[in-house]
Amino acid sequence: MDKLKMLDLQKKATIIRKHIIDEVFSANSGHPGGSLSCADILTTLYFDEMRVDPKNPKDPNRDRFVLSKGHCAPALYATLALKGFFPESDLNTFRKVDSYLEGHPNMDYVPGVDMSTGSLGQGIATAVGMALAAKIDKKDYRVYSILGDGEIEEGLVWEAAMAAAHYKLNNLVAFVDYNGLQIDGNITDVMNPEPIADKFVAFGWNVIAINGHNYAEIKDALEAAKKSDKPTCVVARDIKGKGVSFMEGDYGWHGKAPNQEQRDQAISELDAKLAEIEAEIAKEA
Amino acid sequence: MGKVATREAYGSALAQYGADERVIVLDADLSKSTKTDTFKKVYPERHFNMGIAEADMMCIAAGLASTGKIVFASTFAIFAAERACEQIRNSICYPKLNVKICATHAGLTVGEDGASHQCIEDLAIMRALPNMTVISPCDEIETNLAIKAAMELDGPVYVRLGRLGVEAVHGEDFKFELGKGVVVKEGTDLTLVATGLMVQESLKAAAILADKGINARVVDIHTIKPIDKDLLVKCAKETGLIVTVEEHNIAGGLGGAVCEVLAENYPCKVKMIGVEEKFGKSGVPAALLEKYGLTAQQIADKVIAAKN
């Protein structure tokens, strides 16, 4: 990947991370940990991959995205706002009673949201339905989804995985946001879903293991998926709370809002990162 | 006159109205029983088997519907309304997607398969979901027209269908109007408000009552939600006693829906006839209806007791 492109994605992801912190802070609730871990995947999808148009969010030929781990709505909303689907200034209405930015995404309320999610396991199955529709209609749009690694403990994920392979939905890419943590602790302690890659292979998927914070690896996986005759699962190893030192690798930040002091520290860390990236961009340009 | 099960009428209606390319039919390994195979014979390219995975089927239906498809998803009522209830709620009703859940083998008259396969709670569960329309047709023509109406409505619909062959209630000239009850027999002394195959049983009960000098009105409520409030209030005003009759648990189904309307709008005496908080049993349908007190004679006896 071109260095400037990579720096641009890094910059956007850092802005998205700042929005995530402020959304959760302003709502005084929400899910920062998993939102931060999947931010680089979302950034790459929306800014370097998906065929979407913020001016025409219901375009029937658009690529679709389903946030199967719907609780990471702060990351999706921040990405959609940055992409131009709705004003970034609306993000601080997240989870408030008159806002369209529900705690978990609603497709009828939010421009750019392709499916209402929140109940784990259901999103990936609806994505299978969308991918099947593209095959029925002989359309070339692709369907993307992000699953939590805890989420794959839901049996429905495997029913959906079976159906996707059965109907040869090679237009479907599911990321597993493999941060190793869920609300109650380490995934291997709560209910071990390992070996994740082997399970998807056994279910008939094309499986690619990557670093979920490496844009080039994310992009390469997306390209490789296009050459497969099977649905693709990208097992993206990443860090819960990525980008905020005191949230990284701590499952306590799965569903907890920072206080003012913590918010300020998180924002100052991300601002420092942003300044670094901008300096590098200036050097490269 | 020949008997036709509402599930058979459903399969035929799908084939009849299925020319629309947007129509997609999903089944969960029961297509011969749910009769979606009748559609499959005509439009095999738009029939998809989801395997024994009902929860997955409901979500895949939602995904298909999000792209503009009119999706029919079929399995037995117990596995649709209960096993996949939360998928129906969150992935279909909440986003108001255009999925028609056509659930067969509802009620006790599934027969010998017994309690595990007899769904007697679906009307209560499905009508509690916001955005859901609930239809429970009684015969072949009503089912045919209900499927057509469901297809024309943009939004989630639950259609309750039966396994057992049933006699025709309505003639060829029957006009189906969603949300409107149908007076199938006039009467002045009480109103039997029935749904599904209890409409036929209630008509027979009315004949038994007529022999005893009681003139019962019979109303077919094919749309459980939205229910026909005006007709229910009118019947209560004109006949006094209301007797609800359903092949469903006594809690929350047709009787519950009728009581909600009358309690708020025209409080009157109501007798609710249904399965009285028990699970079903294996047996032939006629024996089951007898065991659970749902034959015409038993309905007539309960009406007489309620009038005294």
XYZ file of C-alpha atoms in Angstrom:
593
model
C 0.000 0.000 0.000
C 1.134 3.502 -0.884
C 2.512 5.264 2.214
C 0.382 8.378 1.833
C -2.722 6.210 1.469
C -1.776 4.357 4.618
C -1.163 7.590 6.515
C -4.501 8.926 5.328
C -6.289 5.818 6.608
C -4.373 6.107 9.877
C -5.461 9.713 10.207
C -9.096 8.872 9.540
C -9.019 5.980 11.994
C -7.593 8.265 14.663
C -10.361 10.806 14.093
C -12.868 7.928 14.316
C -11.279 6.814 17.598
C -11.610 10.344 18.997
C -15.291 10.334 18.014
C -15.773 6.937 19.676
C -14.411 8.275 22.964
C -16.572 11.385 22.807
C -19.720 9.504 21.792
C -19.414 7.139 24.729
C -18.393 9.963 27.051
C -21.348 12.167 26.063
C -23.791 9.261 26.407
C -22.136 8.186 29.669
C -22.586 4.626 28.392
C -21.704 2.453 25.418
C -18.941 0.142 24.237
C -15.527 1.735 23.690
C -13.284 -1.373 23.803
C -14.606 -3.266 20.797
C -15.338 -0.046 18.914
C -11.667 0.911 19.142
C -10.468 -2.574 18.133
C -12.465 -2.661 14.887
C -11.858 0.978 13.870
C -9.074 0.182 11.385
C -11.179 -2.459 9.621
C -14.118 -0.036 9.318
C -11.819 2.734 8.081
C -10.348 0.521 5.363
C -13.775 -0.731 4.311
C -15.407 2.686 4.013
C -12.420 4.699 2.739
C -10.550 2.221 0.572
C -12.945 -0.518 -0.446
C -16.703 -0.220 -0.384
C -18.782 1.180 -3.231
C -21.072 3.497 -1.256
C -22.340 6.999 -1.882
C -23.354 9.168 1.091
C -25.586 11.149 -1.288
C -27.444 7.994 -2.303
C -27.388 5.729 0.754
C -30.116 3.403 -0.598
C -28.504 2.813 -4.007
C -29.639 -0.743 -4.865
C -26.220 -1.537 -6.335
C -24.197 -0.370 -3.325
C -21.966 -2.636 -1.313
C -23.563 -3.514 2.010
C -22.122 -3.517 5.505
C -23.651 -5.240 8.527
C -22.221 -4.564 11.967
C -23.044 -7.943 13.439
C -21.445 -6.848 16.727
C -24.008 -4.038 16.885
C -22.840 -2.775 20.258
C -19.851 -1.235 18.475
C -22.221 1.326 16.973
C -19.959 4.214 18.118
C -17.325 3.037 15.611
C -19.860 2.623 12.795
C -21.521 5.999 13.448
C -18.152 7.780 13.557
C -17.132 6.129 10.269
C -20.420 6.953 8.534
C -20.307 10.567 9.767
C -16.717 11.008 8.589
C -17.734 9.520 5.241
C -20.467 12.153 4.984
C -23.665 10.195 5.588
C -24.682 12.587 8.373
C -23.071 15.476 10.295
C -20.207 14.652 12.645
C -21.763 17.157 15.063
C -24.688 14.739 15.583
C -22.411 12.120 17.115
C -22.750 13.655 20.577
C -26.494 12.836 20.510
C -25.592 9.124 20.679
C -27.938 7.154 22.972
C -30.060 10.219 23.800
C -33.817 9.900 23.682
C -34.551 12.127 20.686
C -31.511 11.049 18.676
C -31.483 8.789 15.641
C -28.229 7.287 16.917
C -29.575 4.397 18.983
C -27.375 2.407 21.345
C -27.414 -0.272 18.638
C -27.838 0.694 14.962
C -31.279 1.024 13.353
C -31.440 0.925 9.547
C -34.606 3.037 9.416
C -33.112 5.876 11.443
C -29.503 6.174 10.284
C -28.441 6.946 6.706
C -25.832 4.394 5.647
C -26.853 1.674 8.096
C -27.861 -1.353 6.019
C -29.286 -3.540 8.797
C -30.546 -3.062 12.334
C -28.366 -5.102 14.648
C -27.581 -5.543 18.296
C -28.761 -9.055 19.065
C -25.568 -11.036 18.536
C -25.404 -13.616 15.765
C -28.259 -12.135 13.759
C -26.281 -9.608 11.735
C -24.111 -12.160 9.961
C -27.213 -14.183 9.053
C -28.898 -11.111 7.552
C -25.668 -10.427 5.621
C -25.985 -13.943 4.185
C -29.485 -12.971 2.993
C -28.127 -9.831 1.300
C -25.332 -11.775 -0.398
C -27.868 -14.368 -1.558
C -30.037 -11.561 -2.990
C -27.057 -10.296 -5.030
C -26.586 -13.801 -6.446
C -30.304 -14.146 -7.260
C -30.306 -10.766 -9.032
C -26.894 -11.345 -10.662
C -25.640 -8.074 -9.208
C -21.988 -7.445 -8.429
C -22.332 -5.727 -5.065
C -20.436 -7.230 -2.154
C -21.510 -7.691 1.451
C -19.240 -7.065 4.442
C -19.764 -7.795 8.101
C -17.833 -7.563 11.361
C -18.386 -10.163 14.062
C -17.067 -10.127 17.597
C -14.926 -13.066 18.682
C -17.229 -13.474 21.664
C -20.202 -13.223 19.311
C -19.202 -16.403 17.498
C -20.201 -18.304 20.637
C -23.767 -17.794 19.324
C -24.962 -20.917 17.495
C -26.727 -18.803 14.879
C -23.327 -17.667 13.542
C -22.615 -21.245 12.531
C -26.026 -21.769 10.946
C -25.291 -18.666 8.878
C -21.758 -19.876 8.106
C -23.172 -23.177 6.837
C -25.717 -21.411 4.614
C -23.117 -18.998 3.165
C -20.870 -21.880 2.140
C -23.809 -23.960 0.883
C -24.932 -21.194 -1.463
C -21.318 -20.372 -2.446
C -21.620 -16.737 -1.411
C -18.161 -15.587 -2.475
C -19.499 -12.015 -2.429
C -19.552 -12.131 1.379
C -16.652 -11.167 3.656
C -16.978 -11.556 7.417
C -14.323 -10.109 9.702
C -13.885 -11.604 13.145
C -12.725 -8.781 15.404
C -10.344 -11.074 17.259
C -9.396 -9.065 20.331
C -9.641 -12.058 22.640
C -11.908 -10.404 25.193
C -15.633 -10.342 25.930
C -17.669 -8.745 28.721
C -16.933 -11.378 31.328
C -13.250 -11.847 30.487
C -10.944 -13.727 28.128
C -12.863 -15.534 25.409
C -10.965 -18.720 26.218
C -12.095 -18.522 29.865
C -15.733 -17.567 29.253
C -16.546 -20.080 26.472
C -13.642 -21.011 24.282
C -14.458 -20.408 20.599
C -10.971 -21.502 19.459
C -9.703 -22.552 17.024
C -11.575 -19.818 15.153
C -9.866 -20.058 11.764
C -10.106 -23.863 11.709
C -13.814 -23.699 12.490
C -14.538 -21.437 9.522
C -12.343 -23.621 7.284
C -14.357 -26.636 8.432
C -17.565 -24.778 7.590
C -16.384 -24.328 4.008
C -15.056 -20.761 4.103
C -11.929 -19.188 2.658
C -10.067 -18.049 5.779
C -7.382 -15.364 5.992
C -5.600 -14.481 9.240
C -4.277 -10.915 9.531
C -3.299 -8.178 11.928
C -6.491 -6.144 12.281
C -4.568 -2.884 12.716
C -2.506 -3.254 9.542
C -4.197 -1.478 6.619
C -2.146 -3.245 3.953
C -3.065 -6.639 5.400
C -6.748 -5.672 5.631
C -6.704 -4.461 2.026
C -4.837 -7.541 0.783
C -7.389 -9.784 2.492
C -10.227 -7.888 0.789
C -8.515 -8.351 -2.584
C -7.842 -12.040 -1.945
C -11.510 -12.518 -1.026
C -12.510 -11.400 -4.531
C -10.571 -14.289 -6.040
C -12.208 -16.946 -3.868
C -15.160 -19.097 -4.883
C -16.146 -19.341 -1.213
C -17.290 -16.805 1.373
C -14.273 -15.289 3.120
C -13.657 -15.005 6.837
C -10.901 -12.585 7.840
C -9.712 -13.445 11.333
C -8.333 -10.064 12.361
C -6.105 -10.273 15.425
C -6.370 -6.919 17.166
C -6.349 -5.151 20.500
C -9.437 -4.241 22.479
C -9.312 -0.537 23.328
C -6.640 0.075 20.640
C -5.233 3.601 20.651
C -6.012 4.513 24.261
C -3.246 3.290 26.572
C -5.334 2.561 29.640
C -8.099 0.818 27.670
C -5.873 -1.487 25.644
C -6.270 -5.169 26.504
C -8.607 -4.509 29.446
C -12.017 -6.184 29.202
C -13.247 -3.757 31.867
C -13.621 -1.247 29.016
C -15.981 -3.479 27.034
C -19.058 -1.521 27.997
C -18.035 1.346 30.252
C -17.858 5.094 29.664
C -14.774 7.099 30.650
C -15.106 9.863 33.253
C -14.028 13.426 32.392
C -10.417 12.867 33.374
C -10.194 9.579 31.476
C -11.874 11.131 28.455
C -9.380 14.015 28.462
C -6.429 11.667 28.722
C -7.756 9.475 25.884
C -8.352 12.497 23.642
C -4.904 13.942 24.388
C -3.264 10.595 23.492
C -5.219 10.448 20.238
C -4.470 14.125 19.481
C -0.770 13.415 19.926
C -1.100 10.483 17.519
C -2.944 12.680 15.048
C -0.187 15.333 15.196
C 2.416 12.615 14.530
C 0.491 11.358 11.506
C 0.019 14.855 10.111
C 3.725 15.582 10.477
C 4.489 12.392 8.553
C 1.974 13.308 5.877
C 3.626 16.741 5.529
C 7.019 15.045 5.206
C 5.762 12.633 2.534
C 3.801 15.152 0.507
C -67.589 -31.452 -0.138
C -63.840 -32.043 -0.166
C -61.625 -30.907 2.649
C -58.515 -28.828 2.054
C -55.886 -27.942 4.656
C -54.973 -24.263 4.874
C -51.316 -25.268 4.355
C -52.308 -26.741 0.978
C -54.170 -23.561 0.098
C -51.002 -21.645 1.044
C -48.789 -23.673 -1.301
C -51.262 -23.226 -4.146
C -51.569 -19.480 -3.475
C -47.779 -19.092 -3.599
C -47.703 -20.804 -6.967
C -50.681 -18.745 -8.142
C -49.340 -15.335 -7.113
C -45.631 -16.116 -7.278
C -44.913 -14.830 -10.783
C -43.618 -11.568 -9.284
C -39.808 -11.887 -9.513
C -39.446 -10.260 -6.097
C -41.086 -13.248 -4.415
C -38.565 -15.526 -2.683
C -39.650 -18.573 -0.676
C -37.552 -20.055 2.125
C -38.163 -23.309 3.941
C -36.380 -25.179 6.713
C -36.394 -28.778 5.472
C -40.179 -29.079 5.647
C -41.210 -28.011 2.164
C -43.315 -31.117 1.576
C -45.190 -30.520 4.821
C -45.509 -26.741 4.621
C -46.426 -27.118 0.922
C -43.900 -24.567 -0.274
C -42.859 -27.383 -2.620
C -45.954 -26.464 -4.661
C -44.254 -23.122 -5.376
C -40.899 -24.833 -5.915
C -42.349 -26.946 -8.724
C -43.253 -23.767 -10.633
C -40.414 -21.446 -9.605
C -37.486 -23.625 -8.461
C -34.998 -20.762 -8.947
C -36.745 -18.710 -6.255
C -37.180 -21.412 -3.614
C -34.299 -21.874 -1.157
C -33.927 -24.524 1.485
C -32.294 -23.187 4.642
C -31.912 -26.595 6.236
C -32.977 -27.278 9.797
C -32.039 -23.790 10.964
C -35.137 -21.698 11.569
C -33.437 -18.810 13.369
C -31.015 -18.490 10.462
C -33.913 -18.660 7.999
C -35.633 -15.662 9.621
C -32.465 -13.538 9.498
C -31.671 -14.549 5.920
C -35.266 -13.614 5.061
C -34.626 -10.202 6.633
C -31.439 -9.710 4.622
C -33.208 -10.664 1.397
C -36.118 -8.352 2.202
C -33.704 -5.464 2.854
C -32.791 -5.600 -0.849
C -36.427 -5.348 -1.999
C -37.522 -8.975 -2.038
C -40.933 -10.156 -0.826
C -39.871 -13.099 1.287
C -42.043 -15.992 2.447
C -40.435 -18.045 5.229
C -42.122 -21.273 6.214
C -41.746 -23.941 8.831
C -43.992 -25.387 11.541
C -45.580 -22.732 13.773
C -43.736 -23.932 16.856
C -40.336 -23.437 15.189
C -41.283 -20.139 13.561
C -43.067 -18.316 16.361
C -41.159 -19.822 19.251
C -37.750 -21.158 18.265
C -37.073 -18.143 16.028
C -39.119 -15.622 18.008
C -36.273 -13.283 18.837
C -34.947 -13.291 15.277
C -38.450 -12.392 14.078
C -38.605 -9.631 16.654
C -35.195 -8.049 16.161
C -34.348 -8.734 12.518
C -37.838 -8.588 10.940
C -40.296 -6.594 13.061
C -37.925 -3.960 14.447
C -36.631 -2.915 10.980
C -40.166 -3.526 9.576
C -38.919 -5.757 6.781
C -41.116 -7.330 4.151
C -41.143 -10.917 5.391
C -44.207 -13.158 5.496
C -43.853 -15.871 8.097
C -46.263 -18.557 6.961
C -46.332 -21.077 9.748
C -48.062 -24.403 9.253
C -48.974 -27.176 11.702
C -50.428 -24.721 14.202
C -52.695 -25.916 16.986
C -53.530 -29.347 18.378
C -54.717 -30.781 15.057
C -51.114 -31.492 14.066
C -52.203 -34.756 15.630
C -49.992 -37.739 16.365
C -46.665 -35.855 16.508
C -47.830 -34.623 19.873
C -47.160 -31.692 22.182
C -43.611 -30.868 21.035
C -44.939 -30.087 17.556
C -48.317 -28.544 18.441
C -48.063 -24.788 18.657
C -50.736 -23.294 20.896
C -49.000 -20.040 21.868
C -48.130 -18.421 18.530
C -51.022 -15.966 18.277
C -50.194 -14.568 21.710
C -46.493 -14.248 20.928
C -46.767 -12.889 17.403
C -49.447 -10.324 18.177
C -47.290 -8.911 20.969
C -44.654 -7.822 18.436
C -44.819 -4.204 17.211
C -45.159 -3.846 13.396
C -46.496 -7.405 13.035
C -49.773 -8.230 11.273
C -51.276 -11.575 12.334
C -53.657 -13.590 10.164
C -55.331 -16.889 11.014
C -57.493 -18.026 8.079
C -60.148 -20.725 8.392
C -60.475 -22.284 4.943
C -59.035 -22.611 1.469
C -60.368 -19.452 -0.140
C -59.718 -17.300 2.905
C -56.124 -18.566 2.978
C -55.681 -17.865 -0.707
C -56.892 -14.285 -0.307
C -54.938 -13.805 2.931
C -51.707 -14.762 1.139
C -52.528 -12.321 -1.653
C -53.214 -9.573 0.909
C -50.005 -10.399 2.799
C -48.057 -10.147 -0.447
C -49.540 -6.728 -1.158
C -48.801 -5.378 2.336
C -45.324 -3.894 2.805
C -44.203 -5.195 6.190
C -44.003 -8.242 8.438
C -46.942 -10.652 8.473
C -47.483 -13.863 10.427
C -49.948 -16.308 8.863
C -51.158 -19.221 10.981
C -51.914 -22.346 8.958
C -53.104 -25.842 9.763
C -52.216 -29.390 8.803
C -55.727 -30.832 8.928
C -58.095 -30.782 5.955
C -61.050 -28.466 6.654
C -64.415 -27.785 5.042
C -65.078 -24.551 3.173
C -66.756 -21.791 5.157
C -66.769 -19.121 2.468
C -68.109 -19.203 -1.067
C -66.257 -18.390 -4.259
C -67.526 -14.792 -4.085
C -65.883 -14.200 -0.664
C -64.224 -10.797 -0.305
C -61.244 -10.737 2.045
C -60.472 -7.495 3.788
C -57.461 -7.376 6.074
C -58.457 -6.365 9.600
C -62.177 -6.992 9.050
C -64.063 -9.792 10.754
C -66.752 -11.675 8.858
C -70.231 -12.503 10.154
C -70.683 -16.025 8.811
C -74.005 -16.625 10.570
C -76.406 -14.034 11.902
C -77.805 -14.420 15.416
C -79.173 -12.407 18.316
C -78.595 -14.325 21.569
C -74.798 -14.406 21.700
C -71.802 -14.191 19.384
C -69.310 -16.979 18.834
C -66.068 -15.250 17.814
C -63.791 -17.834 16.258
C -60.583 -18.123 14.273
C -58.969 -20.809 12.126
C -60.699 -24.174 12.043
C -62.740 -23.230 15.121
C -64.923 -21.213 12.725
C -66.216 -24.479 11.240
C -66.654 -25.958 14.709
C -68.481 -22.845 15.909
C -70.890 -22.981 12.963
C -71.721 -26.557 13.945
C -72.082 -25.478 17.569
C -74.499 -22.752 16.448
C -76.604 -25.410 14.696
C -76.718 -27.475 17.909
C -77.699 -24.351 19.856
C -80.413 -23.525 17.307
C -82.050 -26.881 18.085
C -82.258 -25.734 21.692
C -83.770 -22.389 20.729
C -80.573 -20.353 21.091
C -79.799 -18.123 18.129
C -75.999 -17.720 18.013
C -74.176 -15.326 15.711
C -70.844 -16.611 14.372
C -67.986 -14.288 13.495
C -64.841 -15.360 11.685
C -61.871 -13.296 12.874
C -59.200 -14.002 10.273
C -57.088 -11.005 11.198
C -56.001 -11.287 14.812
C -53.977 -8.085 14.528
C -55.131 -5.460 13.799
C -58.387 -6.880 15.149
C -61.797 -5.615 14.030
C -62.765 -3.498 17.053
C -65.886 -2.055 15.467
C -67.396 -5.439 14.702
C -66.576 -6.821 18.161
C -68.186 -3.850 19.910
C -71.207 -4.047 17.590
C -71.678 -7.755 18.392
C -71.339 -7.113 22.122
C -73.980 -4.401 21.930
C -76.366 -6.474 19.826
C -76.001 -9.956 21.343
C -74.595 -9.448 24.827
C -72.554 -12.554 25.575
C -69.338 -12.999 23.558
C -67.784 -16.475 23.352
C -64.309 -16.727 21.848
C -63.220 -20.035 20.318
C -59.651 -20.841 19.302
C -57.333 -23.797 18.844
C -54.770 -22.008 20.986
C -53.878 -21.626 24.616
C -56.486 -19.651 26.526
C -53.868 -17.016 27.412
C -53.157 -14.159 25.074
C -54.616 -15.389 21.794
C -57.926 -14.524 20.128
C -59.746 -14.490 23.475
C -57.159 -12.165 24.945
C -57.310 -9.845 21.958
C -61.134 -9.731 22.084
C -61.133 -9.076 25.830
C -58.677 -6.209 25.407
C -61.043 -4.542 22.954
C -64.214 -5.141 24.956
C -62.765 -4.274 28.353
C -61.773 -0.859 27.043
C -64.707 -0.150 24.777
C -67.783 -2.102 25.852
C -67.361 -4.258 28.955
C -69.592 -7.320 28.724
C -69.613 -10.973 29.667
C -67.037 -13.025 27.753
C -66.513 -16.785 27.819
C -63.139 -17.869 26.438
C -62.904 -21.334 24.902
C -59.475 -22.700 24.019
C -56.767 -24.976 25.334
C -56.812 -24.416 29.067
C -53.151 -23.919 30.005
C -52.147 -27.471 29.101
C -49.773 -28.980 26.587
C -51.193 -31.182 23.852
C -50.965 -34.945 23.361
C -50.453 -37.426 20.587
C -53.646 -38.624 18.968
C -55.823 -38.238 15.903
C -57.084 -34.653 15.476
C -60.718 -35.467 16.261
C -59.740 -37.242 19.489
C -57.578 -34.275 20.494
C -60.340 -31.745 19.902
C -62.609 -33.913 22.071
C -59.989 -34.300 24.823
C -59.373 -30.547 24.981
C -63.036 -29.562 24.811
C -63.074 -27.998 21.365
C -65.745 -30.021 19.509
C -68.997 -28.407 18.360
C -70.956 -30.237 21.060
C -68.545 -29.157 23.793
C -68.603 -25.574 22.538
C -72.417 -25.642 22.570
C -72.431 -27.072 26.123
C -70.061 -24.336 27.315
C -72.250 -21.658 25.714
C -75.314 -23.026 27.502
C -73.439 -23.061 30.811
C -72.258 -19.487 30.217
C -75.809 -18.316 29.426
C -77.166 -19.696 32.672
